[in-house]
Coordinates of C-alpha atoms and ligand atoms in Angstrom, one line a residue:
X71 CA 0.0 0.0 0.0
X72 CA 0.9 3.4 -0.3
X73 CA -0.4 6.2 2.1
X74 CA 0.0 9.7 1.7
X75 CA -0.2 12.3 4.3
X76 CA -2.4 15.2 3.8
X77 CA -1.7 18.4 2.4
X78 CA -2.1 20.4 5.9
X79 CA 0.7 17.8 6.9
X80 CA 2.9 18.3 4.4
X81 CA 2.7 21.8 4.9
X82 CA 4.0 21.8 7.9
X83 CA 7.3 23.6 8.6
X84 CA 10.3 20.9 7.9
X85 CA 12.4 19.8 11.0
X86 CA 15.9 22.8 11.0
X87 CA 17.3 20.6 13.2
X88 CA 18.5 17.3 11.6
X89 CA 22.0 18.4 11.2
X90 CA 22.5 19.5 14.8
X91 CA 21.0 16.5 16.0
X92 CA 23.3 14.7 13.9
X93 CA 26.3 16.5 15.1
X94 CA 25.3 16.2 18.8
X95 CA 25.0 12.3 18.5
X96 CA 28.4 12.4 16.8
X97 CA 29.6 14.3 19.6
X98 CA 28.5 11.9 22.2
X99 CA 30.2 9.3 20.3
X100 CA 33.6 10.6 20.9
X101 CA 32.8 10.2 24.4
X102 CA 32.3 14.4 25.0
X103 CA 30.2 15.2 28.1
X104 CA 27.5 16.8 26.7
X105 CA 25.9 19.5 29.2
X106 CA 22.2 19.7 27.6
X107 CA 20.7 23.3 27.2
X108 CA 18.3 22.3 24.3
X109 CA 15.2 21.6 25.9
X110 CA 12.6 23.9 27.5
X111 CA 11.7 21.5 30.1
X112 CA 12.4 21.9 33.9
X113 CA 14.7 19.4 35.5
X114 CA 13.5 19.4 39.0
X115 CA 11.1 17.1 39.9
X116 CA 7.3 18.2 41.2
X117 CA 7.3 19.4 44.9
X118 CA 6.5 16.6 47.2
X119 CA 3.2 18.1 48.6
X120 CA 1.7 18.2 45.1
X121 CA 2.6 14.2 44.4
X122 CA 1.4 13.6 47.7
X123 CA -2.6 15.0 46.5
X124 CA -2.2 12.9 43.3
X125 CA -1.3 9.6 45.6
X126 CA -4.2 10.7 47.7
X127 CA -6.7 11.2 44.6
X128 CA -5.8 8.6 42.7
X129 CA -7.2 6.0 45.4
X130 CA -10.5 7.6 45.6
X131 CA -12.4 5.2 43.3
X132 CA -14.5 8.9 42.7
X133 CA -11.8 10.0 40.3
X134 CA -11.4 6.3 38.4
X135 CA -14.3 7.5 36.0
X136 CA -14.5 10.1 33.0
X137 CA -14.3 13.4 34.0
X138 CA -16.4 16.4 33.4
X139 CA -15.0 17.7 30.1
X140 CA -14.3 21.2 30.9
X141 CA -13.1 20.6 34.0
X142 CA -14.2 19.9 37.7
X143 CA -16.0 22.8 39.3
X144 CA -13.3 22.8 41.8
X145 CA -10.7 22.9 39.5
X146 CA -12.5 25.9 37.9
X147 CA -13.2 27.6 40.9
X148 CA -9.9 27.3 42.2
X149 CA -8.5 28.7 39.0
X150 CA -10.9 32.0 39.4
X151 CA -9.7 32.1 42.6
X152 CA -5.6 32.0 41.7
X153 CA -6.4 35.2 39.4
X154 CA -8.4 37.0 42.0
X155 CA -5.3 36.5 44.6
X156 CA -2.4 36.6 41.3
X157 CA -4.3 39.6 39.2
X158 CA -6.9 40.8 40.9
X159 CA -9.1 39.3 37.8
X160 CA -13.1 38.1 38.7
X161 CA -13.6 35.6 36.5
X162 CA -17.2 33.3 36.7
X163 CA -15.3 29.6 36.4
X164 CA -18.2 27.9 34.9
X165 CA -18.2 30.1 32.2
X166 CA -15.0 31.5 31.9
X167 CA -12.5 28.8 32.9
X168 CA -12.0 25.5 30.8
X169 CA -9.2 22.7 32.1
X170 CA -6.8 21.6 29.7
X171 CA -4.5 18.6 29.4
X172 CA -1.4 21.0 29.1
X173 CA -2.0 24.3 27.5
X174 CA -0.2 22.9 23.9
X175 CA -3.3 21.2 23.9
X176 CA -5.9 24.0 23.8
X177 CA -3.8 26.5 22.2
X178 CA -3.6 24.0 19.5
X179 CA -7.2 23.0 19.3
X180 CA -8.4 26.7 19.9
X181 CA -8.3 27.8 16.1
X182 CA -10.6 24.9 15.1
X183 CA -13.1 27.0 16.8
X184 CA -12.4 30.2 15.5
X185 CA -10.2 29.7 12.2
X186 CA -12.6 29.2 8.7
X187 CA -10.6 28.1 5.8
X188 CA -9.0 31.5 4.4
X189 CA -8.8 33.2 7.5
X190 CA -5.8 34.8 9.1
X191 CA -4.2 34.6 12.2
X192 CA -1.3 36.8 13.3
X193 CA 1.3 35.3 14.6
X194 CA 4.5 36.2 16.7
X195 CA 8.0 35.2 15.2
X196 CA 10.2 33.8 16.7
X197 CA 7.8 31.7 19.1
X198 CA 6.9 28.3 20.1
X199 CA 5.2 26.9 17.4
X200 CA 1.9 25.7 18.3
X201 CA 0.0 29.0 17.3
X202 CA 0.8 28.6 13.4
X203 CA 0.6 24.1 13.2
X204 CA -3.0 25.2 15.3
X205 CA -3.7 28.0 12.7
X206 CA -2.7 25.4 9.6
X207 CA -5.0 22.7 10.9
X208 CA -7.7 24.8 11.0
X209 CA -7.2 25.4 7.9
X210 CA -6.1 29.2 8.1
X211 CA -2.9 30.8 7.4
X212 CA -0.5 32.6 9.3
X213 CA 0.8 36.0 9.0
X214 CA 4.1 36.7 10.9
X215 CA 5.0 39.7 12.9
X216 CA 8.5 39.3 13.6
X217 CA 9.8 40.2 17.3
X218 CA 12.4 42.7 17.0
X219 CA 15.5 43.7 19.4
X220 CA 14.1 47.2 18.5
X221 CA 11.0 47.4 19.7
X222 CA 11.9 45.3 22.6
X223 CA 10.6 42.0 21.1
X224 CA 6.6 43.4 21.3
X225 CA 5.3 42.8 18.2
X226 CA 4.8 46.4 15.7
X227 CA 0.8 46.1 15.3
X228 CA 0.5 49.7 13.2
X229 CA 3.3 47.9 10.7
X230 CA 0.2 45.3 9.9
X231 CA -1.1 45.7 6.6
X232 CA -5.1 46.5 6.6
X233 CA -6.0 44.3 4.0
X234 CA -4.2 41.4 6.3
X235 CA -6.1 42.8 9.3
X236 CA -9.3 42.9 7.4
X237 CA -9.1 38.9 6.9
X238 CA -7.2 38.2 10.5
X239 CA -9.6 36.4 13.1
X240 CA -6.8 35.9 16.3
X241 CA -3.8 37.3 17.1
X242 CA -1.2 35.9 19.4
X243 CA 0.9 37.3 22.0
X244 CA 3.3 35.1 24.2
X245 CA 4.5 37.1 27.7
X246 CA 6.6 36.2 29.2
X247 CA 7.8 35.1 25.9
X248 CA 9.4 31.8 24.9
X249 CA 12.5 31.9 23.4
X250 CA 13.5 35.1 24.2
X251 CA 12.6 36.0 27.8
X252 CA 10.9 39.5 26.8
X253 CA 8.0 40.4 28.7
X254 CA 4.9 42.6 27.9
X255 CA 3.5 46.2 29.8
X256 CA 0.6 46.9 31.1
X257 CA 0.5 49.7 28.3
X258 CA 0.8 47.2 25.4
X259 CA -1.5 45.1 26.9
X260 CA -4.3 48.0 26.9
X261 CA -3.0 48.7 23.0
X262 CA -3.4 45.4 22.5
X263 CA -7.4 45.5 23.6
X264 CA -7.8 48.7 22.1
X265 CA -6.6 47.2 18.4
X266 CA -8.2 43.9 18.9
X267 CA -11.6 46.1 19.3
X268 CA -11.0 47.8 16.2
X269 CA -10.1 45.4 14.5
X270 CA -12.7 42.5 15.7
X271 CA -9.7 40.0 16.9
X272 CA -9.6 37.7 19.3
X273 CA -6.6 37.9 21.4
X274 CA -5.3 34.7 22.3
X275 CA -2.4 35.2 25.3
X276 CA 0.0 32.0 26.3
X277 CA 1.1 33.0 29.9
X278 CA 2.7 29.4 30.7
X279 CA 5.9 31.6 32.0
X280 CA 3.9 34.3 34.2
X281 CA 5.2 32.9 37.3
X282 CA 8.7 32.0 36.4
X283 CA 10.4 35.1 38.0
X284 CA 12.8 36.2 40.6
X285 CA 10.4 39.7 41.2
X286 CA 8.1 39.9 44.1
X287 CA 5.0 40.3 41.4
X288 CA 3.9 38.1 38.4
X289 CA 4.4 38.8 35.0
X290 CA 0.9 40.8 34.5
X291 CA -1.9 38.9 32.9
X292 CA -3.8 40.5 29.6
X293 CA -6.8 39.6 31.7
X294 CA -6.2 42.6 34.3
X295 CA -6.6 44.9 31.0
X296 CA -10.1 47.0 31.3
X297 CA -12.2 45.3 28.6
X298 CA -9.7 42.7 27.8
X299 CA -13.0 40.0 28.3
X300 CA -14.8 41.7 25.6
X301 CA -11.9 40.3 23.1
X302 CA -9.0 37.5 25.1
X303 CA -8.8 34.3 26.2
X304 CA -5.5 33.5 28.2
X305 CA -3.8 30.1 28.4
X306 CA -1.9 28.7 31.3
X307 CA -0.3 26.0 32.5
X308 CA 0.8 24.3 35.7
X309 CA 3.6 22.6 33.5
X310 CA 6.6 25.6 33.8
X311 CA 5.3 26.9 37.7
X312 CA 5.4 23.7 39.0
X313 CA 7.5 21.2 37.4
X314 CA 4.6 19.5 36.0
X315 CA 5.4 19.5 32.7
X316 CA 4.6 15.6 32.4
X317 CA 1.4 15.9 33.8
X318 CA -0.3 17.8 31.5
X319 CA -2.5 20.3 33.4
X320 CA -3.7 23.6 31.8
X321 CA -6.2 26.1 31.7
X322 CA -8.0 28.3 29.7
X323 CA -9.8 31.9 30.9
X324 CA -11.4 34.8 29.3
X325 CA -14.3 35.3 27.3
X326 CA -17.1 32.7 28.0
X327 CA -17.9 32.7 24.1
X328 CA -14.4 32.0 23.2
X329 CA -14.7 29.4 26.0
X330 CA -17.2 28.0 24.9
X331 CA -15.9 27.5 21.3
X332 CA -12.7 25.7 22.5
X333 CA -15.5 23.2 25.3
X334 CA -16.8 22.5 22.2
X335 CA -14.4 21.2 20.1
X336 CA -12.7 19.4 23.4
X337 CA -16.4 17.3 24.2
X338 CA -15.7 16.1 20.5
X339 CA -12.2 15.4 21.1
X340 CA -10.9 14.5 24.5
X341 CA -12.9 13.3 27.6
X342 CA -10.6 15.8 30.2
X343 CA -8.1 15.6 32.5
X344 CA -8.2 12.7 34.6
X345 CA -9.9 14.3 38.2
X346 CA -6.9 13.4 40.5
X347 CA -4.4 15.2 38.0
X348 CA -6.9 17.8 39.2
X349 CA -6.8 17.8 42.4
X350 CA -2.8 18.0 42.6
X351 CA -3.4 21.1 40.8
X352 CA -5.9 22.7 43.0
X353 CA -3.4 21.5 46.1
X354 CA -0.2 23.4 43.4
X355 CA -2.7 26.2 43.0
X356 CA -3.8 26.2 46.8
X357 CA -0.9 25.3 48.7
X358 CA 1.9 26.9 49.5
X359 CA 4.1 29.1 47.0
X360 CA 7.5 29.1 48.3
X361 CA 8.6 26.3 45.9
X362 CA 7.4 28.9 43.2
X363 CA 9.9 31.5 44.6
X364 CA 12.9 29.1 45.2
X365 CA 12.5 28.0 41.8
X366 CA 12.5 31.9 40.7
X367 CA 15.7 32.4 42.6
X368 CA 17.3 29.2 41.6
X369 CA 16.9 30.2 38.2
X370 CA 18.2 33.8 39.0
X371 CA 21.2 32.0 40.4
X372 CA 21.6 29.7 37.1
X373 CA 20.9 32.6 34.8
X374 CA 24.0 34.6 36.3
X375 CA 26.2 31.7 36.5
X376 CA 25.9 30.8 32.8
X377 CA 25.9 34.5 31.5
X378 CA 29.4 35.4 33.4
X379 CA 30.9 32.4 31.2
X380 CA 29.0 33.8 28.0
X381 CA 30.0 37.4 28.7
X382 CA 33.7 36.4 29.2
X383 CA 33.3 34.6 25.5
X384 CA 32.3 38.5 24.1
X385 CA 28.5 37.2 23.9
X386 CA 26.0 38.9 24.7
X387 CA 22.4 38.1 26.0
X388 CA 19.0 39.7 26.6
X389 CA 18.3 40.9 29.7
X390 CA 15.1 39.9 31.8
X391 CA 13.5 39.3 34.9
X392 CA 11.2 36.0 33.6
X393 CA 11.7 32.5 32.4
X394 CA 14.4 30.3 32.0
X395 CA 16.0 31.0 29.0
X396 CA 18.9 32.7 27.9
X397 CA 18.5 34.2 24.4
X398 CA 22.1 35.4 23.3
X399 CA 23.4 36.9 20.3
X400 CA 25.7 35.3 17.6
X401 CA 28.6 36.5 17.4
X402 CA 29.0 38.8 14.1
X403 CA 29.5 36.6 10.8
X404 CA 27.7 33.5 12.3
X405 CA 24.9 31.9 11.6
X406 CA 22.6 30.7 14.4
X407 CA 23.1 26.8 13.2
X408 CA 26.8 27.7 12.7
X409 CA 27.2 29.0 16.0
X410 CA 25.0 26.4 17.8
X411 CA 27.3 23.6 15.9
X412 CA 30.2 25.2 16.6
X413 CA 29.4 25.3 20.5
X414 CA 28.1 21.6 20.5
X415 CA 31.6 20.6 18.8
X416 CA 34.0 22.8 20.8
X417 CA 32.6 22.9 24.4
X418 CA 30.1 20.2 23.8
X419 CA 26.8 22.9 25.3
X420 CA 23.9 22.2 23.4
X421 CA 21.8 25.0 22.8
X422 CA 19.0 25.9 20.2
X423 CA 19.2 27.7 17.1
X424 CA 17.1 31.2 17.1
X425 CA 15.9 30.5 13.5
X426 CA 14.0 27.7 14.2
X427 CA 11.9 29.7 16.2
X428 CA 11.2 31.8 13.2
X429 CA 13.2 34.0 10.9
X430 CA 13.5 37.2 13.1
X431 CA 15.4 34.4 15.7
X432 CA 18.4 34.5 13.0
X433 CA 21.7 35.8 14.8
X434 CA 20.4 34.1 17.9
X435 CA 20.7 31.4 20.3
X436 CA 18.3 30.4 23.0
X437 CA 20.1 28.5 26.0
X438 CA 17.3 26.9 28.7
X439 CA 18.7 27.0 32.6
X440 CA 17.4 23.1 33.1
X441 CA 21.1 21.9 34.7
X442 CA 21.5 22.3 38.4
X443 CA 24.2 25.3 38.9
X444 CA 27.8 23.2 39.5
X445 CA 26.7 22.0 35.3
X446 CA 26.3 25.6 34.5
X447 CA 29.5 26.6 35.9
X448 CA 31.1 24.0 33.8
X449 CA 29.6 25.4 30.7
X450 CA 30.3 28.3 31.6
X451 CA 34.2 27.8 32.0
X452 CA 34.1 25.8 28.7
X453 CA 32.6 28.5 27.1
X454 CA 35.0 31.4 28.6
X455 CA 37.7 29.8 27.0
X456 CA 36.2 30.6 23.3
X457 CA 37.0 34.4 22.2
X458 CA 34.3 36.0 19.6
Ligands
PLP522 C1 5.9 24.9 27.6 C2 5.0 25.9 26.8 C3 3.6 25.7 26.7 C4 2.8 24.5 27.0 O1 3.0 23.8 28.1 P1 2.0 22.7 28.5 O2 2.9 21.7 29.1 O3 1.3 22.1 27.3 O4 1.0 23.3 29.4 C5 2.9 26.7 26.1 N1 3.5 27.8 25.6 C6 4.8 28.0 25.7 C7 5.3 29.2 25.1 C8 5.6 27.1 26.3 O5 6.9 27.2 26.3

């Protein structure tokens, strides 16, 4: 037999990696120690008291059986609460909150919703990719707004074209932002709703990194906005606060129409998040927060560590306050790939290639704090040695 895939598979983006991977494996080979910065997935494990409520749940016989689809009013409710207490944000959780197995999953569903054939969604560049794969399966296209070092990597919305705005249905913003660390004001947030208004958009905001930070505050959600229910829906994740990323626990809040959009395509698609998943969330949401704000500081800690060795090397790096990433420049006449080969040779620090976050992520390199601190240091040395 011969299968084909479909067109909206084909026309996905191809794989930039190959070659690195490639080189990385050779690298092993020769017996290097490799010190992993590729992935954007936290090495600690889940705090013990969360683990503890899953154990717990998952012998109640209760939560053996198919969940409520949109989530356990519990689990709702204690998601309106976490953004009265984070953001100050009422929200009514049986309308406005949905659960999620892992944001990735709504985010990409979302679109089917919302996205006809033909229509546009505006999408961030570099970013995690989800948005535009979501956007394609719909059967919509996506139009890029590159993130620039010059307008402190917020996208330009008066440099969008009217007739593209006249066919756009969503536009997405990621803050804190994934791969480069930027965050978002309060100020573009409001400009944000204001355009979205005008222009009958939907906002859809990923705020997976709000609460990886070494500040005293979150990163502030779109939701605080005035108005911003009128036109956003926000999508969050226990996976980056907590460690969770294996669990796959999300949520998504806003507008109750755009809710209700994404609950339906979910009752036709999933059966929800199994209830005792649930539950450890409401006791991560709940319980106490200082494993939130040792992570924050552990990361600070990492984050100098590794730029003191990069900095000695002539590199520079972008300079925030959120997440776990490191997104550095390339040294002049290098490539991203180049330079991200040329680190995984030399000093044996794998790192990821800006470009394959989009186009605009050219003459970058996005490094991801997921080694405990004495792993860091090494890198760090190793790469102090190189001169650029
Ligand atoms: C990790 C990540 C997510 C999704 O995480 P889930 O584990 O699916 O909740 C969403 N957006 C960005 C930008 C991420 O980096």
């Amino acid at each position: 037999m011969t299968y084909e895939f479909t067109d909206r598979l084909k026309a996905l983006p191809p794989y930039l990696f190959k070659e690195l991977d490639r080189i990385r494996d050779e690298v092993r080979a020769r017996g290097v120690d490799i010190i992993d910065l590729g992935v954007g997935d936290p090495d600690r494990p889940t705090p013990p008291h969360i683990i503890e409520a899953l154990n717990k749940a998952a012998k109640d016989p209760k939560n053996h059986q198919y969940p409520v689809y949109t989530g356990m009013n519990a689990f709702r409710e204690t998601v309106a609460d976490w953004y009265k207490r984070r953001h100050g944000v009422d929200l009514v959780a049986e309308a406005e909150v949905c659960s999620l197995i892992g944001s990735k999953e709504g985010l990409a569903q979302f679109p089917l919703a919302f996205i006809n054939p033909g229509d546009v969604s505006l999408v961030p560049e570099p970013s995690y990719p989800v948005y535009r794969s979501g956007t394609l399966f719909a059967g919509g296209t996506s139009h890029f707004m590159p993130l620039l070092a010059k307008n402190a990597f917020l996208p330009d919305l008066s440099a969008i074209d009217e007739a593209i705005l006249a066919k756009a249905k969503i536009i997405y913003v990621n803050y804190p932002n994934n791969p480069t660390g930027a965050s978002a004001t309060r100020e573009f947030y409001a400009e944000l709703v204001a355009f979205a208004k005008k222009w009958n958009l939907i906002v859809v905001s990923d705020a997976a990194y709000s609460e990886v930070t070494w500040l005293d505050q979150p990163h502030p959600s779109i939701l605080e906005t005035p108005g911003a229910k009128d036109v956003a829906i926000e999508f969050h994740s226990l996976s980056k606060t907590y460690n969770m990323t294996g669990w796959r626990l999300g949520w998504a809040a806003g507008n109750s129409v755009l809710i209700k959009g994404l609950g339906l395509v979910k009752s036709n698609v999933d059966s929800g998040v199994f209830q005792a998943v649930q539950l450890a969330g409401m006791a991560a949401l709940e319980g106490p927060q200082d494993c939130v704000a040792a992570m924050g500081q552990l990361y600070k800690e990492r984050r100098q560590v590794l730029i003191e060795g990069l900095n000695k090397a002539g590199i520079e790096v972008l300079k925030t306050d959120y997440t776990f990433y490191v997104w550095a420049s390339v040294p002049k006449g290098l490539k991203s790939a180049d330079f991200a080969s040329k680190l995984m040779n030399e000093v044996g620090v794998v790192t990821t290639p800006g470009n394959g976050f989009g186009p605009s992520g050219e003459g970058y390199i996005r490094l991801a704090l997921v080694q405990e601190v004495p792993r860091l240091k090494e890198a760090a040395d190793r790469l102090a040695k190189l001169k650029f």
